[in-house]
């Protein structure tokens, strides 16, 4: 089974050869060196790759937990897909003309190799702690919410101080040097679930709708491929699960950040399962890449203000909002029957240039949720979402009681 997974060396060899094969699309660099002196690989993928840093970017990290092998394999499969389709797939071509993909396929090379060749369920890196024990949980070693803990043998030992580890320091330095990063996806296993960043407050943030829609759109792409239902985590997670995590660090810098927990095992038992989990995640990654230009930190289209329902009947709802005068802008309105929903063409119920919209033919006594974003035709970008609104339609007028009344 283990032989079916790429070694770290094979991963590095693949990306080196991809760079040779298409040097206009791939750029390989090494952003740090681990305790065991492995190079930490970072790959830039973009059309005309020399201009990559001038475009908004998606930042992909995989296998920060050693035993979660899917991260490295998914990055390889995604890169191979791009390499093999860039000349034939106009959508992919357009995406990589406007956006950049940075990938750290394996954020924990020492731990990954230890897991692959010695002890499958190893999670941490391979720092030798002062007491002779090994390892720091790299996903507790970032600065946001870092929680000191002296238990070095714990599987979630956060290390002596934030960024004490060469792996997290390398990721921090790369991330901070790339202000063009708009969305960060950190791939783990397992659980078939998305964990949006929370900043320890959850749901109150202005961009909570953006995080949930991004995750829900990715989940919907997965469902279209495999019928598998990925959840979008509801509620505030226990603090100990996100203390010092990469996701919260990226989010603290104004980047939309999600953890994706792939599959139902840390390590897929069979190649068959792993391929399935990987294939269903490719369109989801593409959908995230497509959102990158909309979340460019420096050139965002303003979101809609004061989005409210002004009239709620049994069969129809009238929505209103405010927006600065702009003749190139129109609005897309989406409707869902659950609060965390995808927003795709299938549930787009209205497009209008006006600042009001009436949705008709609804069911009485039913909960509906509405989402709205502005679209600029000229700049070909969409705004972040206004905070979603939820309404309940009124009960049907009871004809019988009217007659007898
Ligand atoms: Zn993990």
PDB file of C-alpha atoms in Angstrom, residues 213-398:
ATOM      1  CA  UNK A 213     -20.209  30.052   0.428  1.00  0.00           C
ATOM      2  CA  UNK A 214     -16.642  29.296  -0.684  1.00  0.00           C
ATOM      3  CA  UNK A 215     -16.723  26.028   1.270  1.00  0.00           C
ATOM      4  CA  UNK A 216     -20.276  25.207   0.146  1.00  0.00           C
ATOM      5  CA  UNK A 217     -19.443  25.819  -3.517  1.00  0.00           C
ATOM      6  CA  UNK A 218     -16.473  23.475  -3.193  1.00  0.00           C
ATOM      7  CA  UNK A 219     -18.678  20.913  -1.424  1.00  0.00           C
ATOM      8  CA  UNK A 220     -21.226  21.169  -4.237  1.00  0.00           C
ATOM      9  CA  UNK A 221     -18.510  20.471  -6.837  1.00  0.00           C
ATOM     10  CA  UNK A 222     -17.536  17.362  -4.863  1.00  0.00           C
ATOM     11  CA  UNK A 223     -21.169  16.248  -4.678  1.00  0.00           C
ATOM     12  CA  UNK A 224     -21.535  16.596  -8.461  1.00  0.00           C
ATOM     13  CA  UNK A 225     -18.605  14.201  -8.985  1.00  0.00           C
ATOM     14  CA  UNK A 226     -19.182  11.535  -6.365  1.00  0.00           C
ATOM     15  CA  UNK A 227     -22.512  12.301  -4.641  1.00  0.00           C
ATOM     16  CA  UNK A 228     -20.493  12.526  -1.451  1.00  0.00           C
ATOM     17  CA  UNK A 229     -21.763  15.142   0.973  1.00  0.00           C
ATOM     18  CA  UNK A 230     -19.017  17.236   2.538  1.00  0.00           C
ATOM     19  CA  UNK A 231     -20.124  19.200   5.556  1.00  0.00           C
ATOM     20  CA  UNK A 232     -19.368  22.819   6.297  1.00  0.00           C
ATOM     21  CA  UNK A 233     -18.616  22.940   9.979  1.00  0.00           C
ATOM     22  CA  UNK A 234     -21.265  24.724  12.009  1.00  0.00           C
ATOM     23  CA  UNK A 235     -20.550  26.545  15.223  1.00  0.00           C
ATOM     24  CA  UNK A 236     -17.463  27.696  17.014  1.00  0.00           C
ATOM     25  CA  UNK A 237     -14.838  24.967  17.258  1.00  0.00           C
ATOM     26  CA  UNK A 238     -13.206  24.168  20.597  1.00  0.00           C
ATOM     27  CA  UNK A 239     -10.315  26.604  21.041  1.00  0.00           C
ATOM     28  CA  UNK A 240      -7.765  23.808  21.443  1.00  0.00           C
ATOM     29  CA  UNK A 241      -8.523  22.630  17.905  1.00  0.00           C
ATOM     30  CA  UNK A 242      -7.533  25.898  16.258  1.00  0.00           C
ATOM     31  CA  UNK A 243      -4.891  27.359  18.591  1.00  0.00           C
ATOM     32  CA  UNK A 244      -1.776  28.143  16.616  1.00  0.00           C
ATOM     33  CA  UNK A 245      -3.181  26.726  13.370  1.00  0.00           C
ATOM     34  CA  UNK A 246      -2.074  27.824   9.920  1.00  0.00           C
ATOM     35  CA  UNK A 247      -5.634  28.577   8.924  1.00  0.00           C
ATOM     36  CA  UNK A 248      -6.161  31.172  11.666  1.00  0.00           C
ATOM     37  CA  UNK A 249      -2.794  32.753  10.839  1.00  0.00           C
ATOM     38  CA  UNK A 250      -3.721  33.195   7.154  1.00  0.00           C
ATOM     39  CA  UNK A 251      -7.158  34.517   8.078  1.00  0.00           C
ATOM     40  CA  UNK A 252      -5.625  37.046  10.485  1.00  0.00           C
ATOM     41  CA  UNK A 253      -3.858  38.551   7.460  1.00  0.00           C
ATOM     42  CA  UNK A 254      -7.089  39.202   5.559  1.00  0.00           C
ATOM     43  CA  UNK A 255      -7.057  35.986   3.527  1.00  0.00           C
ATOM     44  CA  UNK A 256     -10.107  33.709   3.267  1.00  0.00           C
ATOM     45  CA  UNK A 257      -8.885  30.464   4.801  1.00  0.00           C
ATOM     46  CA  UNK A 258     -10.356  26.971   4.943  1.00  0.00           C
ATOM     47  CA  UNK A 259      -9.202  23.606   6.173  1.00  0.00           C
ATOM     48  CA  UNK A 260     -10.389  20.774   3.935  1.00  0.00           C
ATOM     49  CA  UNK A 261     -10.601  17.383   5.633  1.00  0.00           C
ATOM     50  CA  UNK A 262     -10.568  14.819   2.827  1.00  0.00           C
ATOM     51  CA  UNK A 263     -11.849  11.256   3.057  1.00  0.00           C
ATOM     52  CA  UNK A 264     -12.757   9.030   5.957  1.00  0.00           C
ATOM     53  CA  UNK A 265      -9.301   7.792   6.896  1.00  0.00           C
ATOM     54  CA  UNK A 266      -6.039   9.516   7.766  1.00  0.00           C
ATOM     55  CA  UNK A 267      -4.355   7.210   5.302  1.00  0.00           C
ATOM     56  CA  UNK A 268      -6.492   5.632   2.612  1.00  0.00           C
ATOM     57  CA  UNK A 269      -6.153   1.870   2.831  1.00  0.00           C
ATOM     58  CA  UNK A 270      -6.358   1.319  -0.851  1.00  0.00           C
ATOM     59  CA  UNK A 271      -5.264   3.263  -3.869  1.00  0.00           C
ATOM     60  CA  UNK A 272      -8.823   2.948  -5.115  1.00  0.00           C
ATOM     61  CA  UNK A 273     -10.217   5.019  -2.258  1.00  0.00           C
ATOM     62  CA  UNK A 274      -7.486   7.581  -2.464  1.00  0.00           C
ATOM     63  CA  UNK A 275      -7.994   8.188  -6.200  1.00  0.00           C
ATOM     64  CA  UNK A 276     -11.688   8.628  -5.624  1.00  0.00           C
ATOM     65  CA  UNK A 277     -11.100  11.188  -2.875  1.00  0.00           C
ATOM     66  CA  UNK A 278      -8.585  12.996  -5.021  1.00  0.00           C
ATOM     67  CA  UNK A 279     -10.654  13.090  -8.201  1.00  0.00           C
ATOM     68  CA  UNK A 280     -13.688  14.531  -6.477  1.00  0.00           C
ATOM     69  CA  UNK A 281     -11.532  17.351  -5.093  1.00  0.00           C
ATOM     70  CA  UNK A 282     -10.151  18.582  -8.425  1.00  0.00           C
ATOM     71  CA  UNK A 283     -13.278  20.499  -9.573  1.00  0.00           C
ATOM     72  CA  UNK A 284     -13.568  21.903  -6.040  1.00  0.00           C
ATOM     73  CA  UNK A 285     -10.034  23.259  -6.290  1.00  0.00           C
ATOM     74  CA  UNK A 286     -10.858  24.767  -9.678  1.00  0.00           C
ATOM     75  CA  UNK A 287     -13.908  26.502  -8.216  1.00  0.00           C
ATOM     76  CA  UNK A 288     -11.751  27.996  -5.440  1.00  0.00           C
ATOM     77  CA  UNK A 289      -9.210  29.155  -8.017  1.00  0.00           C
ATOM     78  CA  UNK A 290     -12.031  30.833  -9.961  1.00  0.00           C
ATOM     79  CA  UNK A 291     -12.950  32.873  -6.862  1.00  0.00           C
ATOM     80  CA  UNK A 292      -9.416  34.163  -6.316  1.00  0.00           C
ATOM     81  CA  UNK A 293      -9.747  37.315  -8.502  1.00  0.00           C
ATOM     82  CA  UNK A 294     -12.906  38.249  -6.548  1.00  0.00           C
ATOM     83  CA  UNK A 295     -11.019  38.250  -3.245  1.00  0.00           C
ATOM     84  CA  UNK A 296      -7.931  40.174  -4.320  1.00  0.00           C
ATOM     85  CA  UNK A 297      -7.093  42.139  -1.149  1.00  0.00           C
ATOM     86  CA  UNK A 298      -6.215  45.278  -3.099  1.00  0.00           C
ATOM     87  CA  UNK A 299      -8.835  45.401  -5.874  1.00  0.00           C
ATOM     88  CA  UNK A 300     -12.073  44.121  -4.442  1.00  0.00           C
ATOM     89  CA  UNK A 301     -15.439  45.259  -5.684  1.00  0.00           C
ATOM     90  CA  UNK A 302     -17.296  46.638  -2.639  1.00  0.00           C
ATOM     91  CA  UNK A 303     -19.931  44.347  -1.179  1.00  0.00           C
ATOM     92  CA  UNK A 304     -23.635  45.225  -1.141  1.00  0.00           C
ATOM     93  CA  UNK A 305     -24.795  47.210   1.915  1.00  0.00           C
ATOM     94  CA  UNK A 306     -27.957  47.105   3.992  1.00  0.00           C
ATOM     95  CA  UNK A 307     -29.302  43.934   2.367  1.00  0.00           C
ATOM     96  CA  UNK A 308     -32.774  43.382   3.882  1.00  0.00           C
ATOM     97  CA  UNK A 309     -36.186  41.884   3.181  1.00  0.00           C
ATOM     98  CA  UNK A 310     -38.678  44.752   3.103  1.00  0.00           C
ATOM     99  CA  UNK A 311     -41.827  42.735   2.445  1.00  0.00           C
ATOM    100  CA  UNK A 312     -42.492  39.095   3.239  1.00  0.00           C
ATOM    101  CA  UNK A 313     -45.717  37.507   2.009  1.00  0.00           C
ATOM    102  CA  UNK A 314     -46.911  33.914   1.752  1.00  0.00           C
ATOM    103  CA  UNK A 315     -45.709  33.539  -1.851  1.00  0.00           C
ATOM    104  CA  UNK A 316     -43.269  36.365  -2.406  1.00  0.00           C
ATOM    105  CA  UNK A 317     -40.457  38.297  -0.826  1.00  0.00           C
ATOM    106  CA  UNK A 318     -39.110  41.729  -1.710  1.00  0.00           C
ATOM    107  CA  UNK A 319     -35.429  42.399  -1.086  1.00  0.00           C
ATOM    108  CA  UNK A 320     -33.680  45.760  -1.048  1.00  0.00           C
ATOM    109  CA  UNK A 321     -30.100  46.910  -0.707  1.00  0.00           C
ATOM    110  CA  UNK A 322     -27.779  49.854  -1.169  1.00  0.00           C
ATOM    111  CA  UNK A 323     -24.862  50.254  -3.525  1.00  0.00           C
ATOM    112  CA  UNK A 324     -22.736  53.156  -4.794  1.00  0.00           C
ATOM    113  CA  UNK A 325     -23.848  54.353  -8.235  1.00  0.00           C
ATOM    114  CA  UNK A 326     -21.923  52.377 -10.869  1.00  0.00           C
ATOM    115  CA  UNK A 327     -23.243  51.826 -14.389  1.00  0.00           C
ATOM    116  CA  UNK A 328     -21.029  48.763 -14.924  1.00  0.00           C
ATOM    117  CA  UNK A 329     -22.415  46.916 -11.925  1.00  0.00           C
ATOM    118  CA  UNK A 330     -25.341  44.525 -11.645  1.00  0.00           C
ATOM    119  CA  UNK A 331     -26.377  42.161  -8.855  1.00  0.00           C
ATOM    120  CA  UNK A 332     -26.764  38.404  -8.567  1.00  0.00           C
ATOM    121  CA  UNK A 333     -29.281  37.092  -6.033  1.00  0.00           C
ATOM    122  CA  UNK A 334     -29.206  33.494  -4.838  1.00  0.00           C
ATOM    123  CA  UNK A 335     -31.838  31.602  -2.857  1.00  0.00           C
ATOM    124  CA  UNK A 336     -31.370  28.541  -0.675  1.00  0.00           C
ATOM    125  CA  UNK A 337     -33.364  26.609   1.873  1.00  0.00           C
ATOM    126  CA  UNK A 338     -30.486  26.246   4.311  1.00  0.00           C
ATOM    127  CA  UNK A 339     -28.256  28.905   5.849  1.00  0.00           C
ATOM    128  CA  UNK A 340     -24.965  27.470   4.576  1.00  0.00           C
ATOM    129  CA  UNK A 341     -25.520  27.074   0.876  1.00  0.00           C
ATOM    130  CA  UNK A 342     -23.652  27.108  -2.375  1.00  0.00           C
ATOM    131  CA  UNK A 343     -24.306  30.000  -4.758  1.00  0.00           C
ATOM    132  CA  UNK A 344     -24.188  28.662  -8.295  1.00  0.00           C
ATOM    133  CA  UNK A 345     -26.183  29.145 -11.497  1.00  0.00           C
ATOM    134  CA  UNK A 346     -28.615  26.445 -10.317  1.00  0.00           C
ATOM    135  CA  UNK A 347     -29.879  28.627  -7.463  1.00  0.00           C
ATOM    136  CA  UNK A 348     -29.359  32.099  -8.907  1.00  0.00           C
ATOM    137  CA  UNK A 349     -32.907  33.489  -8.804  1.00  0.00           C
ATOM    138  CA  UNK A 350     -32.258  36.993 -10.039  1.00  0.00           C
ATOM    139  CA  UNK A 351     -29.910  39.304 -11.900  1.00  0.00           C
ATOM    140  CA  UNK A 352     -30.726  42.976 -11.880  1.00  0.00           C
ATOM    141  CA  UNK A 353     -29.237  46.440 -12.110  1.00  0.00           C
ATOM    142  CA  UNK A 354     -31.875  47.786  -9.767  1.00  0.00           C
ATOM    143  CA  UNK A 355     -31.462  47.874  -5.968  1.00  0.00           C
ATOM    144  CA  UNK A 356     -34.585  45.854  -5.326  1.00  0.00           C
ATOM    145  CA  UNK A 357     -35.810  42.413  -6.312  1.00  0.00           C
ATOM    146  CA  UNK A 358     -39.046  40.516  -5.748  1.00  0.00           C
ATOM    147  CA  UNK A 359     -38.880  36.739  -5.611  1.00  0.00           C
ATOM    148  CA  UNK A 360     -42.210  35.102  -6.508  1.00  0.00           C
ATOM    149  CA  UNK A 361     -43.809  31.632  -6.491  1.00  0.00           C
ATOM    150  CA  UNK A 362     -42.481  30.751  -3.053  1.00  0.00           C
ATOM    151  CA  UNK A 363     -44.051  28.251  -0.679  1.00  0.00           C
ATOM    152  CA  UNK A 364     -45.933  29.538   2.354  1.00  0.00           C
ATOM    153  CA  UNK A 365     -44.591  29.007   5.888  1.00  0.00           C
ATOM    154  CA  UNK A 366     -41.138  28.132   4.587  1.00  0.00           C
ATOM    155  CA  UNK A 367     -37.635  29.271   5.522  1.00  0.00           C
ATOM    156  CA  UNK A 368     -35.555  30.842   2.777  1.00  0.00           C
ATOM    157  CA  UNK A 369     -32.060  32.299   2.757  1.00  0.00           C
ATOM    158  CA  UNK A 370     -30.863  34.947   0.320  1.00  0.00           C
ATOM    159  CA  UNK A 371     -27.341  35.804  -0.805  1.00  0.00           C
ATOM    160  CA  UNK A 372     -26.258  38.740  -2.949  1.00  0.00           C
ATOM    161  CA  UNK A 373     -23.098  39.935  -4.632  1.00  0.00           C
ATOM    162  CA  UNK A 374     -22.293  42.740  -7.054  1.00  0.00           C
ATOM    163  CA  UNK A 375     -20.807  41.954 -10.460  1.00  0.00           C
ATOM    164  CA  UNK A 376     -18.708  44.361 -12.514  1.00  0.00           C
ATOM    165  CA  UNK A 377     -18.992  43.534 -16.217  1.00  0.00           C
ATOM    166  CA  UNK A 378     -16.098  45.767 -17.148  1.00  0.00           C
ATOM    167  CA  UNK A 379     -13.577  44.484 -14.605  1.00  0.00           C
ATOM    168  CA  UNK A 380     -14.923  40.914 -14.814  1.00  0.00           C
ATOM    169  CA  UNK A 381     -14.969  40.537 -11.056  1.00  0.00           C
ATOM    170  CA  UNK A 382     -17.608  39.870  -8.442  1.00  0.00           C
ATOM    171  CA  UNK A 383     -17.810  41.371  -4.976  1.00  0.00           C
ATOM    172  CA  UNK A 384     -17.688  39.432  -1.726  1.00  0.00           C
ATOM    173  CA  UNK A 385     -21.153  38.514  -0.432  1.00  0.00           C
ATOM    174  CA  UNK A 386     -23.281  40.714   1.773  1.00  0.00           C
ATOM    175  CA  UNK A 387     -24.133  38.922   5.021  1.00  0.00           C
ATOM    176  CA  UNK A 388     -26.893  36.457   4.077  1.00  0.00           C
ATOM    177  CA  UNK A 389     -30.445  37.041   5.256  1.00  0.00           C
ATOM    178  CA  UNK A 390     -33.018  34.493   6.368  1.00  0.00           C
ATOM    179  CA  UNK A 391     -36.790  34.901   6.198  1.00  0.00           C
ATOM    180  CA  UNK A 392     -39.871  32.760   6.771  1.00  0.00           C
ATOM    181  CA  UNK A 393     -42.781  33.220   4.395  1.00  0.00           C
ATOM    182  CA  UNK A 394     -46.165  33.902   5.975  1.00  0.00           C
ATOM    183  CA  UNK A 395     -48.816  31.204   6.336  1.00  0.00           C
ATOM    184  CA  UNK A 396     -51.182  30.680   3.428  1.00  0.00           C
ATOM    185  CA  UNK A 397     -54.382  32.703   3.762  1.00  0.00           C
ATOM    186  CA  UNK A 398     -56.942  30.193   4.984  1.00  0.00           C
TER     187      UNK A 398
END
